[in-house]
mmCIF file of C-alpha atoms in Angstrom:
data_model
loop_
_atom_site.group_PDB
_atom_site.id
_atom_site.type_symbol
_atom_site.label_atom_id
_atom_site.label_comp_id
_atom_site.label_asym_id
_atom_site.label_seq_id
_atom_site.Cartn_x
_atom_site.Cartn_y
_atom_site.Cartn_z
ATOM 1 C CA UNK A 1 2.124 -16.794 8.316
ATOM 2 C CA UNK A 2 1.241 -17.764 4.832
ATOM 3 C CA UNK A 3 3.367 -18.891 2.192
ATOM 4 C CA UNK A 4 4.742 -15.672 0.321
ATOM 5 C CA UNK A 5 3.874 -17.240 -3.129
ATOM 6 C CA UNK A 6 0.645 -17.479 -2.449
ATOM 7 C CA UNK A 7 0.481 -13.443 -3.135
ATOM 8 C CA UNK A 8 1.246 -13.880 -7.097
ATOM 9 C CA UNK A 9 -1.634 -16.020 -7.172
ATOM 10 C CA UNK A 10 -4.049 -13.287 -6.066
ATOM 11 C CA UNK A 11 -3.439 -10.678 -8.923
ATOM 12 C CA UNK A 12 -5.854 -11.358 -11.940
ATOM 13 C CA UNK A 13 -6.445 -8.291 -13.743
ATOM 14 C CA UNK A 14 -10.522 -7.919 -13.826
ATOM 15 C CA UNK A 15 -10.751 -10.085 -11.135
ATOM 16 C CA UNK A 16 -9.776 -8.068 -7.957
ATOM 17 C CA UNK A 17 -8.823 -8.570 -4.563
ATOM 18 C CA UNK A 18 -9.129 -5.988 -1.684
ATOM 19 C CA UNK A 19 -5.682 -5.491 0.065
ATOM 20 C CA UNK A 20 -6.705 -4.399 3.269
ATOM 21 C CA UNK A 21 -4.257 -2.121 4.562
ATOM 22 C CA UNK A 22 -3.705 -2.616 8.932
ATOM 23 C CA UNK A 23 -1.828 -0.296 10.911
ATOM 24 C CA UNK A 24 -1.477 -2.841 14.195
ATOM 25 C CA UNK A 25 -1.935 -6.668 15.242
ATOM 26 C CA UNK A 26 -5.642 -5.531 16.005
ATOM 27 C CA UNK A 27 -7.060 -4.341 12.295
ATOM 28 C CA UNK A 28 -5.128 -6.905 10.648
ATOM 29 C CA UNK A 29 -6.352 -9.570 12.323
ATOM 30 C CA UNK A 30 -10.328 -8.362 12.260
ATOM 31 C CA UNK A 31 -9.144 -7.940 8.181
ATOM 32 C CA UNK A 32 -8.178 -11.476 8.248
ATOM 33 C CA UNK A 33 -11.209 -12.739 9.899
ATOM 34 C CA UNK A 34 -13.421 -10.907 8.015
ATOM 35 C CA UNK A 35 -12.299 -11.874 4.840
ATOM 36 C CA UNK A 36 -9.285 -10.164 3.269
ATOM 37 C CA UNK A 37 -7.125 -12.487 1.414
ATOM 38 C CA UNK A 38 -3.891 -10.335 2.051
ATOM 39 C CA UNK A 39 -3.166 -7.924 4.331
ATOM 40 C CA UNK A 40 -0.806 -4.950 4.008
ATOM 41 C CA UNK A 41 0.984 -2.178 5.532
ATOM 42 C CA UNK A 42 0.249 1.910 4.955
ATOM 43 C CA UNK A 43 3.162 4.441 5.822
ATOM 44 C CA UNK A 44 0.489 6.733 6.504
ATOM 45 C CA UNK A 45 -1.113 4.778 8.952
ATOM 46 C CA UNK A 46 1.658 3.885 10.697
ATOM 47 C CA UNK A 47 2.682 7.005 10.967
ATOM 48 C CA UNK A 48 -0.467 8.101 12.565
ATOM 49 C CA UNK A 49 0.271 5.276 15.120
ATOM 50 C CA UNK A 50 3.487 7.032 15.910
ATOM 51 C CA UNK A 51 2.400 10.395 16.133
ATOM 52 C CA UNK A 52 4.121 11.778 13.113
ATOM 53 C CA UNK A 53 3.364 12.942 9.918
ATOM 54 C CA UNK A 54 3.121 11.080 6.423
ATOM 55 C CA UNK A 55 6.061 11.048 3.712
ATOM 56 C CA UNK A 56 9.429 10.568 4.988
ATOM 57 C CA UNK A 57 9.158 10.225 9.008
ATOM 58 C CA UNK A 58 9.276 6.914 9.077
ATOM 59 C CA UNK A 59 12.470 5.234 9.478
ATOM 60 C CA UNK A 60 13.187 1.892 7.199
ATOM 61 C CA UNK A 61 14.117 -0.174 10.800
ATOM 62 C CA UNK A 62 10.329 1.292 12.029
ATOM 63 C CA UNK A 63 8.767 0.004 9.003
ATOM 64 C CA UNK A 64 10.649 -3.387 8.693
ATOM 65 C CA UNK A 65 9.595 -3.923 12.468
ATOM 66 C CA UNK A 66 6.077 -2.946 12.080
ATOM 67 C CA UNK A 67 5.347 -5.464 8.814
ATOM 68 C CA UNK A 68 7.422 -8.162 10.509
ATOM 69 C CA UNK A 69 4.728 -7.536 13.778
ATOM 70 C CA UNK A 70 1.882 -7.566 10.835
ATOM 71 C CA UNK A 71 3.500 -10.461 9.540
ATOM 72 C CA UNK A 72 3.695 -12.748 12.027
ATOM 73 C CA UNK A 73 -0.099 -11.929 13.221
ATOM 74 C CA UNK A 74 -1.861 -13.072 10.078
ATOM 75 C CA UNK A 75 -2.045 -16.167 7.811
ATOM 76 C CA UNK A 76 -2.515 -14.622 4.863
ATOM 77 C CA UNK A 77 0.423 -12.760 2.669
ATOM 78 C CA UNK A 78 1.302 -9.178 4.439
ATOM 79 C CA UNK A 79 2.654 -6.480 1.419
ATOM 80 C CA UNK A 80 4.976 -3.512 2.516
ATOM 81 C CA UNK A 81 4.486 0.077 2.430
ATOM 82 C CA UNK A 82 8.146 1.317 1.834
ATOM 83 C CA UNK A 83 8.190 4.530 0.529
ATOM 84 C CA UNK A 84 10.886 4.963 -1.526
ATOM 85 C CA UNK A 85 13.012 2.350 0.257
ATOM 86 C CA UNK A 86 13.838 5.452 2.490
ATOM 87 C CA UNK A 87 16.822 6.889 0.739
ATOM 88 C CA UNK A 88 17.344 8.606 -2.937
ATOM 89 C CA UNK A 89 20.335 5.763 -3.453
ATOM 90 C CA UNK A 90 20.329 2.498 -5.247
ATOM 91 C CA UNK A 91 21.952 0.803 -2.566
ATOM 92 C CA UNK A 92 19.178 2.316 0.036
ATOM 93 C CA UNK A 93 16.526 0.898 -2.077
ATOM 94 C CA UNK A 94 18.462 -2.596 -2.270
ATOM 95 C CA UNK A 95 19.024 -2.813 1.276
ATOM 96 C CA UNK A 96 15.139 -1.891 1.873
ATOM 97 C CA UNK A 97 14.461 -5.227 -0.250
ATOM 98 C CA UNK A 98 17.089 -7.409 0.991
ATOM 99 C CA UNK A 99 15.481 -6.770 4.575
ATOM 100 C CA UNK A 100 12.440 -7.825 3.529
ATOM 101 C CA UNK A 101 13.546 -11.546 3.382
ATOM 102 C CA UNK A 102 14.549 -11.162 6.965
ATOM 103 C CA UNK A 103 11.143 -10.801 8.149
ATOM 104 C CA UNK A 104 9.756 -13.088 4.706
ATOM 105 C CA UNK A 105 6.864 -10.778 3.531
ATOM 106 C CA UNK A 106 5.265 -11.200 0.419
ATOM 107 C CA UNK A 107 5.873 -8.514 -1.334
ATOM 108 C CA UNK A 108 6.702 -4.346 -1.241
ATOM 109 C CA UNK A 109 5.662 -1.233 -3.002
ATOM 110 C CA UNK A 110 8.547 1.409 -4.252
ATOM 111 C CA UNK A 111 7.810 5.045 -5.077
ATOM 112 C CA UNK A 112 9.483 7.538 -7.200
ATOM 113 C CA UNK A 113 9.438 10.278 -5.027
ATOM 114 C CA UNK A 114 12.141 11.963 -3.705
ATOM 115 C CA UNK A 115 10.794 11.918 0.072
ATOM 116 C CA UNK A 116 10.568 14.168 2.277
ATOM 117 C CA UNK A 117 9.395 16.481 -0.358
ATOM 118 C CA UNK A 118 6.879 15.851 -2.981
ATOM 119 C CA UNK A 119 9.015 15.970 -6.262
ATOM 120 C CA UNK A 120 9.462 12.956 -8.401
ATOM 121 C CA UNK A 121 12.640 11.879 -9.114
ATOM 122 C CA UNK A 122 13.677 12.180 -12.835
ATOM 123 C CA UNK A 123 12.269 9.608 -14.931
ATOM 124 C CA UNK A 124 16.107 7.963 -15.831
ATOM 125 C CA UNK A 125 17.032 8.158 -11.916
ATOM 126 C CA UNK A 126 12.984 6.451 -10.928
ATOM 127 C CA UNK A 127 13.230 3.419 -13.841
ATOM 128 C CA UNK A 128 16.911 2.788 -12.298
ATOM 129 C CA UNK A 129 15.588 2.613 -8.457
ATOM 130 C CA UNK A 130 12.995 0.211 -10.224
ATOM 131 C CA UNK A 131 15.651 -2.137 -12.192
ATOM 132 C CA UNK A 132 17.709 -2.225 -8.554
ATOM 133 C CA UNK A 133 14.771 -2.981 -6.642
ATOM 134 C CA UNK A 134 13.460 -5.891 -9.354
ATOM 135 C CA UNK A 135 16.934 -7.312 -9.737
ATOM 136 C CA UNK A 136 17.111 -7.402 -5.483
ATOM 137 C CA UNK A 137 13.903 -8.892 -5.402
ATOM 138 C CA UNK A 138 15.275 -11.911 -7.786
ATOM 139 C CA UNK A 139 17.260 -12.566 -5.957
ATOM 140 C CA UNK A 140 15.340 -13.540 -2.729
ATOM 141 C CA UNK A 141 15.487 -16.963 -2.459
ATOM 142 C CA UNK A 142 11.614 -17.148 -2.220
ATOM 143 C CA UNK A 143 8.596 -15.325 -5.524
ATOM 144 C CA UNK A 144 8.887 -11.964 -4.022
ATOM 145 C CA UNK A 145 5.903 -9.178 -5.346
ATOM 146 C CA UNK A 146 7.898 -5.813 -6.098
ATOM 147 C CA UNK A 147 4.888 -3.048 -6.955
ATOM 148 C CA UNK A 148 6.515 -0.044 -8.443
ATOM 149 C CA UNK A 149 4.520 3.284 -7.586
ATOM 150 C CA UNK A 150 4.342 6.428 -10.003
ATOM 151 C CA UNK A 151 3.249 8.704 -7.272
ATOM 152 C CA UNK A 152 3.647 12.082 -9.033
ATOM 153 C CA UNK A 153 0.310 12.241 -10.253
ATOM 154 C CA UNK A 154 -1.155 12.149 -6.356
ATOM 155 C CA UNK A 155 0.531 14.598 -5.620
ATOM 156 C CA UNK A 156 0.146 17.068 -9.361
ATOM 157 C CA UNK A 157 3.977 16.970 -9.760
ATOM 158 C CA UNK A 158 3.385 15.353 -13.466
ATOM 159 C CA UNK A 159 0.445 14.197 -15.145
ATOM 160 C CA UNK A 160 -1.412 10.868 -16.325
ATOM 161 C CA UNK A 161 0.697 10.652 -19.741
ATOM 162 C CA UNK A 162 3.538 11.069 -17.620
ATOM 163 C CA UNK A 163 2.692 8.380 -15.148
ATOM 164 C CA UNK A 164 1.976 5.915 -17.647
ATOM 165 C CA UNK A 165 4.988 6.535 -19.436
ATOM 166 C CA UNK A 166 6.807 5.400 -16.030
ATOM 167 C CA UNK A 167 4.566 2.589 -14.906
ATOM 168 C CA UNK A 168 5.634 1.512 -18.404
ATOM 169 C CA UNK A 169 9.138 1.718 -17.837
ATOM 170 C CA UNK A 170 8.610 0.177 -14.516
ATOM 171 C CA UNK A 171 7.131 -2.675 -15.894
ATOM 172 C CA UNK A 172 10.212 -3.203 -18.217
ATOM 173 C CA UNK A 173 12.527 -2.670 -15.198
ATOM 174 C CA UNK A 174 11.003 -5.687 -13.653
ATOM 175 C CA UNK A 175 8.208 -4.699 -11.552
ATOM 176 C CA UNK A 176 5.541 -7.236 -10.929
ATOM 177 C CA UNK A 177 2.863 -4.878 -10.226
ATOM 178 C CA UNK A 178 1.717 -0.970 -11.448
ATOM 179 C CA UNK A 179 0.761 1.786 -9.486
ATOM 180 C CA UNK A 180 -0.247 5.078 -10.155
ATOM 181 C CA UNK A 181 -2.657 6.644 -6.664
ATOM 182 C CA UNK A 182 -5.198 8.768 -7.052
ATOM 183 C CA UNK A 183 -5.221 9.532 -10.882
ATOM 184 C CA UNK A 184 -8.333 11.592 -10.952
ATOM 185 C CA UNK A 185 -11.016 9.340 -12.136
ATOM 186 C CA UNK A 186 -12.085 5.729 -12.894
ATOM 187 C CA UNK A 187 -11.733 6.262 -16.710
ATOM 188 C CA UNK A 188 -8.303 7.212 -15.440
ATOM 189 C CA UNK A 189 -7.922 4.083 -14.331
ATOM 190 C CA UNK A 190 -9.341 2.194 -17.238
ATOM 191 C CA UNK A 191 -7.028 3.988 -19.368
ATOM 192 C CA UNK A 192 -3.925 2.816 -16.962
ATOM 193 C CA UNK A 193 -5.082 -0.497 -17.057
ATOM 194 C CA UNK A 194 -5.159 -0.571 -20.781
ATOM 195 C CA UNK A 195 -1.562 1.133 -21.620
ATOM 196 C CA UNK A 196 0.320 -0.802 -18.930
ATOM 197 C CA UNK A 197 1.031 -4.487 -19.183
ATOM 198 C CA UNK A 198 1.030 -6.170 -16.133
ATOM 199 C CA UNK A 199 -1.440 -6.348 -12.965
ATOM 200 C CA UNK A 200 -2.968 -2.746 -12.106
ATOM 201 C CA UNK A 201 -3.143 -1.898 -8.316
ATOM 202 C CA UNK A 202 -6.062 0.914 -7.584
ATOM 203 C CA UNK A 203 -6.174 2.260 -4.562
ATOM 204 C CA UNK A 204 -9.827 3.207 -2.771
ATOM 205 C CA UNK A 205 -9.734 6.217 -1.236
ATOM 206 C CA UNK A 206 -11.245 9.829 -1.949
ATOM 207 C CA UNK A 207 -13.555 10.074 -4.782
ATOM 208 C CA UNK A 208 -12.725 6.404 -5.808
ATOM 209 C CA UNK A 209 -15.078 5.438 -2.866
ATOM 210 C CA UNK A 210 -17.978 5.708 -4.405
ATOM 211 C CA UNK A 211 -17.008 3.181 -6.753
ATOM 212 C CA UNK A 212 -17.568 -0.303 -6.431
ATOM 213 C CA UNK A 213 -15.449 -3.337 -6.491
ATOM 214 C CA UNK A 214 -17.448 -4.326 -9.724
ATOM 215 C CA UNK A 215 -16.545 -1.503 -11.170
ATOM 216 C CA UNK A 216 -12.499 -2.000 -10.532
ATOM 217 C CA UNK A 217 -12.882 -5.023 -11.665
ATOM 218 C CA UNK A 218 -14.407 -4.078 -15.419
ATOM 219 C CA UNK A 219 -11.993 -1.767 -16.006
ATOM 220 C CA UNK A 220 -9.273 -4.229 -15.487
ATOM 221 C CA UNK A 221 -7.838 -3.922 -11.824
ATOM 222 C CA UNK A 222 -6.479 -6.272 -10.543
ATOM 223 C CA UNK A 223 -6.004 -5.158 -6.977
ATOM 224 C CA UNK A 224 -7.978 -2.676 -4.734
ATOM 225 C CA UNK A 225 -5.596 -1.016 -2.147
ATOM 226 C CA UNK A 226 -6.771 0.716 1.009
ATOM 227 C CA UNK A 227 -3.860 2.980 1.960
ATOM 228 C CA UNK A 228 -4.901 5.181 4.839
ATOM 229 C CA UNK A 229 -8.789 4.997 4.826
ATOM 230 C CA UNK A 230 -9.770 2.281 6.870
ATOM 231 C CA UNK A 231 -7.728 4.124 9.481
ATOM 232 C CA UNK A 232 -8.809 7.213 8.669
ATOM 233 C CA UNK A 233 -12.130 6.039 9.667
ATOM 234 C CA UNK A 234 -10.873 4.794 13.475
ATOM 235 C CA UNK A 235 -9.500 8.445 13.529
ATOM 236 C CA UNK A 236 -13.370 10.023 11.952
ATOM 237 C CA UNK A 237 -14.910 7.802 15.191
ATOM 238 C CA UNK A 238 -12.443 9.442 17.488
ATOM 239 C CA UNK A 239 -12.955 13.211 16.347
ATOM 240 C CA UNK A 240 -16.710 12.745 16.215
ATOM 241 C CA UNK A 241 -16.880 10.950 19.276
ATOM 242 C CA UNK A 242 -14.402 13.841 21.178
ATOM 243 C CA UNK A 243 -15.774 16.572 19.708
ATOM 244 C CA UNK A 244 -19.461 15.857 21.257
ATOM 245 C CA UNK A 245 -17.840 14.831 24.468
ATOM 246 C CA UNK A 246 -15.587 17.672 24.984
ATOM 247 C CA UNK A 247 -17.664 19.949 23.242
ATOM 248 C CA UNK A 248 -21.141 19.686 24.077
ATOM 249 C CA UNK A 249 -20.914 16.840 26.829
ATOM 250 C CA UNK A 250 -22.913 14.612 24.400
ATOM 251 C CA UNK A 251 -21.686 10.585 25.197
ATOM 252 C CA UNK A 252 -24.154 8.945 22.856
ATOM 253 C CA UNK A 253 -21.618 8.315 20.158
ATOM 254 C CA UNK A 254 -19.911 6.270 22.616
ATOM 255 C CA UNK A 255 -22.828 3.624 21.722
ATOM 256 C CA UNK A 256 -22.406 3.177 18.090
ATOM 257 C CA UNK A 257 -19.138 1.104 19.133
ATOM 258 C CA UNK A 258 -18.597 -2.499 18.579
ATOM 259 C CA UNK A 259 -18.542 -5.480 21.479
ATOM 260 C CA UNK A 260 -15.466 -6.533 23.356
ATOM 261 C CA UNK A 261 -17.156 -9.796 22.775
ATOM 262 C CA UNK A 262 -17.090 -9.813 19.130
ATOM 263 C CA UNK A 263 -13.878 -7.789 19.264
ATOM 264 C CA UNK A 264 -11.757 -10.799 20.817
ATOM 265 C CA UNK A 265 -13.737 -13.523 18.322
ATOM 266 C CA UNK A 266 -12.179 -12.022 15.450
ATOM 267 C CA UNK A 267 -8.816 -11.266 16.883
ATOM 268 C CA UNK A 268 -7.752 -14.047 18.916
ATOM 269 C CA UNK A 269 -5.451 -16.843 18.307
#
């Protein structure tokens, strides 16, 4: 387990570094080995793991235990996926952060939606959850990394002028790092990364793919988050792999996999 101050360290806008999001002991340790500085959770992924679906079905005891497992597997920092700090109160997000020095991650990343559903809380009630969380995390006895998410724009409930104007806030509130998934484009990014002080996280996934860590980094990120896709691909393996077995009897995907061998090299301890 690596020192939790060590995760400050890695956030230099235009110089980014992949957070490789794991969804067991497994992925995070192949991250480690193969490079990644720090390692974090995804709710999505773990909810995969569980069987359930994405935004809200994940308990705040599930999620502590799961990042404590993480945690405890790597040397490198480990950065928590909590949702909104699963509940719409102040005190629900405060507990969410005073757990986290129970199990001494790094950091954690708060959204502003009002989970289950999709709609954002109002811009007042988000910048408070962000001022609670901040002041929470300041009082952890060790340099905790709060990441405040405007998550609206993912999901078309408001749109970039709107998410700025929170990250913004956010970033007065006391968040360490900015967030805003999936804001359409990579000039959408630029422009985030311009209008909001503080360290940028961008997240690779859809059509941000195709760009390259080069081209995060001129735009001024100054962390590359994974969410869901690197499990997403595990479950892309699986459905291709199935779907020629069970459908046309068809094994030879089976031989595109990876050694046991070389598994256990870069998991082991």
């Amino acid at each position: 387990m690596s020192q939790p101050s060590d995760f400050r360290k890695l956030h230099q806008s235009g110089d980014p570094f992949i957070l490789a999001n794991a969804w067991d002991i497994g992925s995070a340790r192949m991250m480690e080995s193969l490079g990644a500085k720090a390692v974090a959770t995804s709710s999505a992924a773990l909810a995969f793991v569980q069987g359930v679906g994405d935004l809200g079905e994940i308990s705040r005891d599930d999620a502590l235990a799961h990042a404590d497992e993480l945690n405890r597997a790597v040397n490198v920092p480990l950065n928590g996926d909590f949702e909104n700090g699963f509940g719409p109160t102040l005190d629900d997000v405060v507990k969410t952060i005073k757990a986290s020095d129970t199990i001494g991650i790094a950091g954690c990343g708060i959204e502003d939606m009002d989970l289950p559903t999709t709609e954002p809380y109002a811009f007042e009630r988000a910048v408070e959850r962000i001022e609670a969380a901040a002041e929470a995390a300041r009082a952890l006895p060790y340099d905790f990394v709060l990441t405040a998410r405007a998550d609206g724009v993912m999901h078309a409930k408001y749109d970039l002028d709107e998410a700025i104007r929170r990250l913004q806030a956010f970033q007065k509130a006391g968040a360490d790092v900015l967030f805003a998934p999936m804001p359409g484009t990579i000039d959408d990014v630029a422009r985030i990364c311009r209008e909001v002080e503080g360290p940028i996280n961008a997240i690779c996934a859809g059509p941000f793919t195709q760009n390259t860590v080069a081209e995060f980094a001129n735009v001024g990120v100054a962390r590359i988050s994974l969410g869901s896709s690197l499990a997403r691909i595990t479950h892309r393996a699986i459905f291709d792999a199935a779907t020629a077995m069970f459908g046309d009897g068809d094994l030879s995907l089976l031989g595109n996999s990876i050694s046991g061998d070389q598994i256990e090299k870069l998991i082991k301890r």
